[in-house]
Amino acid sequence: LTACGGAASTAPTSVPAATAPAAAVTDAPAATAAPAATAPSAGTAELTVFAAASLTDAFKEISTQFSAANSGSAIIFNFAGSDQLATQITQGAPADVFASANRRQMDVVISAGDIISGTQRTFVRNRLVVVYPNDNPANLQALTDLANPGVKIVLANKSVPVGGYSLDFLAKAAQLPAYTEAFSPTVLNNVVSYEENVRAVLSKITLGEADAGIVYTTDAATVTDGGIGTLEIPDDLNTIATYPIAPTANAANAELAQTFVDYVLSPEGQQILVKYGFIPTTPN
């Protein structure tokens, strides 16, 4: 990872185009509810995976490759904010695998007894970036411009990993002379909405409903039509998000659940995650 320094004058850049392949998988319904039961076809082993919203595109491709390597398996995904997913699992929603965008929500599920402590593995990392509509209505040229009067900012809820990481960035910046202590509260005063997950933040920006938002670099990379620009957050202000994954304690198909986790951790799974901009990590 290349150090970017702590200067407040980071220049905006455009997100490069990259086409993500489609995958034949089944998505769960709305993130506010557990996935509905779907009757599997004869001979099909069904696996329900609860995964952080930022994993949507990468996991859909992983599932295509996984299903090809494990004939007769079908994966149902429930993509949402990690906090929502943790709540659903601890309230009894049927899930075979949980992939969180932070350790905190994984710990919630472990504490509830729905995942056995020690079975979780770190499988990938991510980092933050500021995004804005390509026409840059607020004329953002540096991170300090987020505190300018009238800038409309959207963040994820603080209970969502990316929302908590965004607040960490603001707190770190407020300690530097280039930003001053007023930076964090001033930026927060510019927030016009808090969204339930990172994809909702990105959607607000691509639709031009806000001037700036903070998302993961992997989410920004999914916008392939030049519809957004970015302001990089330097390493000393950024937070490297750590993603753990684990089979649940009451998985309906425990063997297949562990096989999926192993595939995500395998060189093949890691290669797909890196393709979508994630930072590889040695599992632990």
CSV table of C-alpha atoms in Angstrom, one decimal:
chain,number,residue,atom,x,y,z
A,1,LEU,CA,0.0,0.0,0.0
A,2,THR,CA,1.6,3.3,-1.1
A,3,ALA,CA,1.7,6.0,1.5
A,4,CYS,CA,-0.1,9.2,0.4
A,5,GLY,CA,1.0,11.5,3.2
A,6,GLY,CA,-1.2,13.8,5.3
A,7,ALA,CA,-1.5,16.9,3.1
A,8,ALA,CA,-4.9,18.5,2.9
A,9,SER,CA,-4.5,19.4,-0.8
A,10,THR,CA,-5.2,16.0,-2.3
A,11,ALA,CA,-6.3,16.5,-5.9
A,12,PRO,CA,-9.5,14.9,-7.2
A,13,THR,CA,-9.2,12.1,-9.7
A,14,SER,CA,-11.7,10.2,-11.9
A,15,VAL,CA,-12.6,6.6,-11.3
A,16,PRO,CA,-11.2,4.4,-14.1
A,17,ALA,CA,-13.7,2.3,-16.1
A,18,ALA,CA,-13.9,-1.3,-15.2
A,19,THR,CA,-16.6,-3.7,-16.3
A,20,ALA,CA,-17.8,-6.2,-13.7
A,21,PRO,CA,-19.2,-9.4,-15.1
A,22,ALA,CA,-22.7,-10.4,-14.3
A,23,ALA,CA,-23.3,-13.5,-12.2
A,24,ALA,CA,-26.1,-15.9,-12.1
A,25,VAL,CA,-27.0,-15.9,-8.4
A,26,THR,CA,-30.0,-15.3,-6.3
A,27,ASP,CA,-30.3,-12.1,-4.2
A,28,ALA,CA,-32.3,-12.0,-1.1
A,29,PRO,CA,-35.2,-9.5,-0.8
A,30,ALA,CA,-34.9,-6.2,1.0
A,31,ALA,CA,-32.1,-5.9,3.5
A,32,THR,CA,-34.5,-5.2,6.4
A,33,ALA,CA,-35.7,-8.8,6.4
A,34,ALA,CA,-34.1,-12.2,6.3
A,35,PRO,CA,-34.0,-13.8,2.9
A,36,ALA,CA,-37.2,-15.7,2.0
A,37,ALA,CA,-37.1,-19.4,1.8
A,38,THR,CA,-36.7,-20.7,-1.8
A,39,ALA,CA,-37.5,-24.3,-2.6
A,40,PRO,CA,-34.3,-25.8,-4.1
A,41,SER,CA,-34.6,-28.0,-7.1
A,42,ALA,CA,-34.0,-31.7,-6.7
A,43,GLY,CA,-30.3,-32.4,-5.9
A,44,THR,CA,-29.5,-28.8,-5.2
A,45,ALA,CA,-27.7,-27.9,-2.0
A,46,GLU,CA,-28.7,-24.4,-1.0
A,47,LEU,CA,-26.4,-22.0,0.9
A,48,THR,CA,-27.5,-18.7,2.5
A,49,VAL,CA,-24.8,-16.1,2.7
A,50,PHE,CA,-25.2,-12.8,4.7
A,51,ALA,CA,-22.6,-10.4,3.3
A,52,ALA,CA,-21.7,-6.7,3.7
A,53,ALA,CA,-23.1,-4.6,0.9
A,54,SER,CA,-19.6,-3.6,-0.2
A,55,LEU,CA,-19.0,-7.3,-1.2
A,56,THR,CA,-22.0,-7.4,-3.6
A,57,ASP,CA,-20.2,-7.5,-6.9
A,58,ALA,CA,-17.2,-9.5,-5.9
A,59,PHE,CA,-19.3,-12.2,-4.1
A,60,LYS,CA,-21.6,-12.6,-7.0
A,61,GLU,CA,-18.7,-13.5,-9.2
A,62,ILE,CA,-17.2,-15.7,-6.5
A,63,SER,CA,-20.5,-17.5,-6.3
A,64,THR,CA,-20.5,-18.2,-10.0
A,65,GLN,CA,-17.1,-19.8,-9.8
A,66,PHE,CA,-17.9,-21.6,-6.6
A,67,SER,CA,-21.1,-23.1,-8.0
A,68,ALA,CA,-19.2,-24.2,-11.1
A,69,ALA,CA,-16.6,-25.9,-8.8
A,70,ASN,CA,-19.3,-27.4,-6.5
A,71,SER,CA,-22.0,-28.7,-8.8
A,72,GLY,CA,-25.4,-28.9,-7.4
A,73,SER,CA,-24.9,-25.9,-5.1
A,74,ALA,CA,-27.0,-22.7,-5.1
A,75,ILE,CA,-26.2,-19.6,-3.2
A,76,ILE,CA,-28.8,-17.1,-1.9
A,77,PHE,CA,-27.3,-13.8,-0.8
A,78,ASN,CA,-28.5,-11.2,1.6
A,79,PHE,CA,-26.5,-8.1,1.1
A,80,ALA,CA,-26.9,-5.2,3.6
A,81,GLY,CA,-25.1,-3.2,6.2
A,82,SER,CA,-23.1,-5.4,8.5
A,83,ASP,CA,-25.0,-4.1,11.6
A,84,GLN,CA,-28.4,-5.1,10.0
A,85,LEU,CA,-27.1,-8.5,9.1
A,86,ALA,CA,-25.7,-9.1,12.6
A,87,THR,CA,-29.1,-8.1,14.1
A,88,GLN,CA,-31.0,-10.4,11.7
A,89,ILE,CA,-28.7,-13.4,12.5
A,90,THR,CA,-29.0,-12.9,16.3
A,91,GLN,CA,-32.8,-12.6,16.0
A,92,GLY,CA,-32.9,-16.0,14.3
A,93,ALA,CA,-32.7,-15.4,10.6
A,94,PRO,CA,-31.4,-18.5,8.8
A,95,ALA,CA,-27.9,-17.9,7.6
A,96,ASP,CA,-25.1,-20.3,6.8
A,97,VAL,CA,-22.2,-17.8,6.3
A,98,PHE,CA,-21.7,-14.3,7.6
A,99,ALA,CA,-19.1,-11.9,6.0
A,100,SER,CA,-18.9,-8.6,7.8
A,101,ALA,CA,-17.1,-5.3,6.9
A,102,ASN,CA,-15.7,-5.1,10.4
A,103,ARG,CA,-14.8,-7.2,13.4
A,104,ARG,CA,-17.3,-5.4,15.7
A,105,GLN,CA,-20.4,-6.9,14.0
A,106,MET,CA,-18.8,-10.3,13.8
A,107,ASP,CA,-18.2,-10.1,17.6
A,108,VAL,CA,-21.8,-9.3,18.1
A,109,VAL,CA,-22.8,-12.5,16.4
A,110,ILE,CA,-20.2,-14.5,18.3
A,111,SER,CA,-21.3,-13.1,21.6
A,112,ALA,CA,-24.9,-14.2,20.8
A,113,GLY,CA,-23.6,-17.7,20.2
A,114,ASP,CA,-24.5,-17.8,16.5
A,115,ILE,CA,-20.9,-18.1,15.4
A,116,ILE,CA,-18.3,-20.2,17.3
A,117,SER,CA,-15.4,-18.0,18.5
A,118,GLY,CA,-12.3,-18.9,16.6
A,119,THR,CA,-14.0,-20.0,13.4
A,120,GLN,CA,-13.9,-16.4,12.0
A,121,ARG,CA,-11.1,-15.6,9.5
A,122,THR,CA,-10.0,-12.2,8.1
A,123,PHE,CA,-10.3,-12.6,4.3
A,124,VAL,CA,-9.8,-9.1,2.9
A,125,ARG,CA,-9.3,-5.4,3.6
A,126,ASN,CA,-10.7,-2.2,2.1
A,127,ARG,CA,-10.1,1.6,2.4
A,128,LEU,CA,-12.1,4.8,2.2
A,129,VAL,CA,-12.4,7.5,-0.5
A,130,VAL,CA,-14.5,10.6,-0.9
A,131,VAL,CA,-16.8,10.6,-4.0
A,132,TYR,CA,-18.7,13.4,-5.7
A,133,PRO,CA,-20.9,13.7,-8.8
A,134,ASN,CA,-18.8,14.1,-11.9
A,135,ASP,CA,-20.0,17.7,-12.5
A,136,ASN,CA,-18.6,18.5,-9.0
A,137,PRO,CA,-21.4,21.0,-8.0
A,138,ALA,CA,-19.6,22.0,-4.8
A,139,ASN,CA,-16.2,22.4,-6.6
A,140,LEU,CA,-14.4,20.1,-4.3
A,141,GLN,CA,-10.7,20.3,-4.8
A,142,ALA,CA,-9.3,19.1,-1.5
A,143,LEU,CA,-10.6,17.3,1.6
A,144,THR,CA,-10.7,20.6,3.5
A,145,ASP,CA,-13.5,21.7,1.1
A,146,LEU,CA,-15.9,19.2,2.8
A,147,ALA,CA,-16.2,21.9,5.5
A,148,ASN,CA,-17.2,24.6,3.1
A,149,PRO,CA,-20.6,26.2,3.7
A,150,GLY,CA,-23.4,24.7,1.8
A,151,VAL,CA,-21.7,21.4,0.8
A,152,LYS,CA,-24.3,18.6,1.0
A,153,ILE,CA,-22.7,15.5,2.4
A,154,VAL,CA,-24.1,11.9,2.8
A,155,LEU,CA,-22.6,9.4,5.1
A,156,ALA,CA,-23.5,5.9,6.2
A,157,ASN,CA,-25.0,5.5,9.7
A,158,LYS,CA,-22.4,5.3,12.4
A,159,SER,CA,-23.6,1.8,13.2
A,160,VAL,CA,-22.5,0.6,9.7
A,161,PRO,CA,-18.8,-0.1,9.4
A,162,VAL,CA,-18.2,2.5,6.7
A,163,GLY,CA,-20.1,5.1,8.7
A,164,GLY,CA,-17.9,4.5,11.8
A,165,TYR,CA,-14.7,4.6,9.6
A,166,SER,CA,-15.9,7.9,8.1
A,167,LEU,CA,-16.2,9.4,11.6
A,168,ASP,CA,-12.7,8.1,12.4
A,169,PHE,CA,-11.4,9.9,9.4
A,170,LEU,CA,-13.0,13.2,10.5
A,171,ALA,CA,-11.6,12.8,14.0
A,172,LYS,CA,-8.1,12.1,12.8
A,173,ALA,CA,-8.2,15.1,10.4
A,174,ALA,CA,-9.3,17.4,13.2
A,175,GLN,CA,-6.0,16.8,15.0
A,176,LEU,CA,-4.0,18.2,12.2
A,177,PRO,CA,-3.2,21.9,11.8
A,178,ALA,CA,-4.2,21.9,8.1
A,179,TYR,CA,-7.8,20.9,9.1
A,180,THR,CA,-8.2,22.4,12.6
A,181,GLU,CA,-10.4,21.2,15.4
A,182,ALA,CA,-13.5,22.8,13.7
A,183,PHE,CA,-13.1,20.5,10.7
A,184,SER,CA,-15.0,17.5,12.0
A,185,PRO,CA,-18.0,19.3,13.5
A,186,THR,CA,-18.3,21.6,10.5
A,187,VAL,CA,-18.3,18.6,8.1
A,188,LEU,CA,-20.9,16.9,10.2
A,189,ASN,CA,-23.1,20.0,10.1
A,190,ASN,CA,-23.0,19.6,6.3
A,191,VAL,CA,-24.4,16.1,6.4
A,192,VAL,CA,-27.9,16.0,4.9
A,193,SER,CA,-28.6,12.3,5.4
A,194,TYR,CA,-27.2,9.1,7.0
A,195,GLU,CA,-27.8,6.0,4.9
A,196,GLU,CA,-28.3,2.4,5.9
A,197,ASN,CA,-25.3,1.0,3.9
A,198,VAL,CA,-22.4,2.1,1.6
A,199,ARG,CA,-24.3,1.4,-1.6
A,200,ALA,CA,-27.0,3.8,-0.6
A,201,VAL,CA,-24.4,6.5,-0.1
A,202,LEU,CA,-22.9,5.8,-3.5
A,203,SER,CA,-26.4,5.9,-5.1
A,204,LYS,CA,-27.1,9.4,-3.6
A,205,ILE,CA,-23.9,10.6,-5.3
A,206,THR,CA,-24.5,8.9,-8.7
A,207,LEU,CA,-28.0,10.4,-8.8
A,208,GLY,CA,-26.7,13.8,-8.0
A,209,GLU,CA,-28.7,14.1,-4.7
A,210,ALA,CA,-25.6,15.2,-2.7
A,211,ASP,CA,-22.3,16.9,-3.3
A,212,ALA,CA,-20.1,14.4,-1.6
A,213,GLY,CA,-20.0,11.1,0.3
A,214,ILE,CA,-17.6,8.6,1.8
A,215,VAL,CA,-17.5,5.1,0.5
A,216,TYR,CA,-15.0,2.2,0.1
A,217,THR,CA,-12.7,2.4,-2.9
A,218,THR,CA,-14.2,-0.9,-4.1
A,219,ASP,CA,-17.7,0.7,-4.3
A,220,ALA,CA,-16.4,3.8,-6.1
A,221,ALA,CA,-14.8,1.4,-8.7
A,222,THR,CA,-18.2,0.0,-9.6
A,223,VAL,CA,-19.2,3.3,-11.3
A,224,THR,CA,-17.9,2.6,-14.8
A,225,ASP,CA,-19.6,5.4,-16.7
A,226,GLY,CA,-17.5,8.3,-15.4
A,227,GLY,CA,-20.4,9.5,-13.3
A,228,ILE,CA,-18.3,10.3,-10.2
A,229,GLY,CA,-15.0,11.8,-9.2
A,230,THR,CA,-12.9,11.0,-6.2
A,231,LEU,CA,-10.8,12.7,-3.5
A,232,GLU,CA,-8.2,10.3,-2.1
A,233,ILE,CA,-7.9,10.1,1.7
A,234,PRO,CA,-4.2,9.7,2.6
A,235,ASP,CA,-3.0,6.8,4.6
A,236,ASP,CA,-2.5,8.7,7.9
A,237,LEU,CA,-6.2,9.7,7.8
A,238,ASN,CA,-7.7,6.6,6.3
A,239,THR,CA,-8.9,3.5,8.1
A,240,ILE,CA,-8.1,0.1,6.6
A,241,ALA,CA,-11.3,-1.9,7.0
A,242,THR,CA,-10.8,-5.5,8.1
A,243,TYR,CA,-13.4,-8.1,6.8
A,244,PRO,CA,-14.0,-11.3,8.7
A,245,ILE,CA,-16.0,-14.3,7.5
A,246,ALA,CA,-17.3,-17.4,9.3
A,247,PRO,CA,-19.8,-20.2,9.0
A,248,THR,CA,-22.7,-19.8,11.4
A,249,ALA,CA,-23.0,-22.2,14.4
A,250,ASN,CA,-26.4,-23.5,13.2
A,251,ALA,CA,-25.7,-23.6,9.4
A,252,ALA,CA,-28.2,-25.9,7.6
A,253,ASN,CA,-25.3,-27.2,5.5
A,254,ALA,CA,-22.2,-26.8,7.7
A,255,GLU,CA,-19.9,-28.7,5.3
A,256,LEU,CA,-20.9,-26.5,2.3
A,257,ALA,CA,-20.7,-23.4,4.4
A,258,GLN,CA,-17.1,-24.2,5.4
A,259,THR,CA,-16.3,-25.0,1.8
A,260,PHE,CA,-17.6,-21.6,0.7
A,261,VAL,CA,-15.5,-19.9,3.4
A,262,ASP,CA,-12.4,-21.9,2.3
A,263,TYR,CA,-13.1,-20.9,-1.3
A,264,VAL,CA,-13.2,-17.2,-0.4
A,265,LEU,CA,-9.8,-17.6,1.3
A,266,SER,CA,-8.3,-19.6,-1.5
A,267,PRO,CA,-6.1,-18.1,-4.2
A,268,GLU,CA,-9.0,-18.2,-6.6
A,269,GLY,CA,-11.3,-16.3,-4.3
A,270,GLN,CA,-8.7,-13.8,-3.4
A,271,GLN,CA,-7.9,-13.2,-7.0
A,272,ILE,CA,-11.6,-12.2,-7.6
A,273,LEU,CA,-11.6,-9.9,-4.6
A,274,VAL,CA,-8.4,-8.2,-5.7
A,275,LYS,CA,-10.0,-7.8,-9.2
A,276,TYR,CA,-12.7,-5.7,-7.5
A,277,GLY,CA,-10.2,-3.5,-5.7
A,278,PHE,CA,-10.0,-5.2,-2.3
A,279,ILE,CA,-6.7,-5.4,-0.5
A,280,PRO,CA,-5.6,-9.0,0.0
A,281,THR,CA,-4.5,-10.1,3.4
A,282,THR,CA,-3.0,-13.2,5.0
A,283,PRO,CA,-6.0,-14.9,6.7
A,284,ASN,CA,-5.8,-15.1,10.5
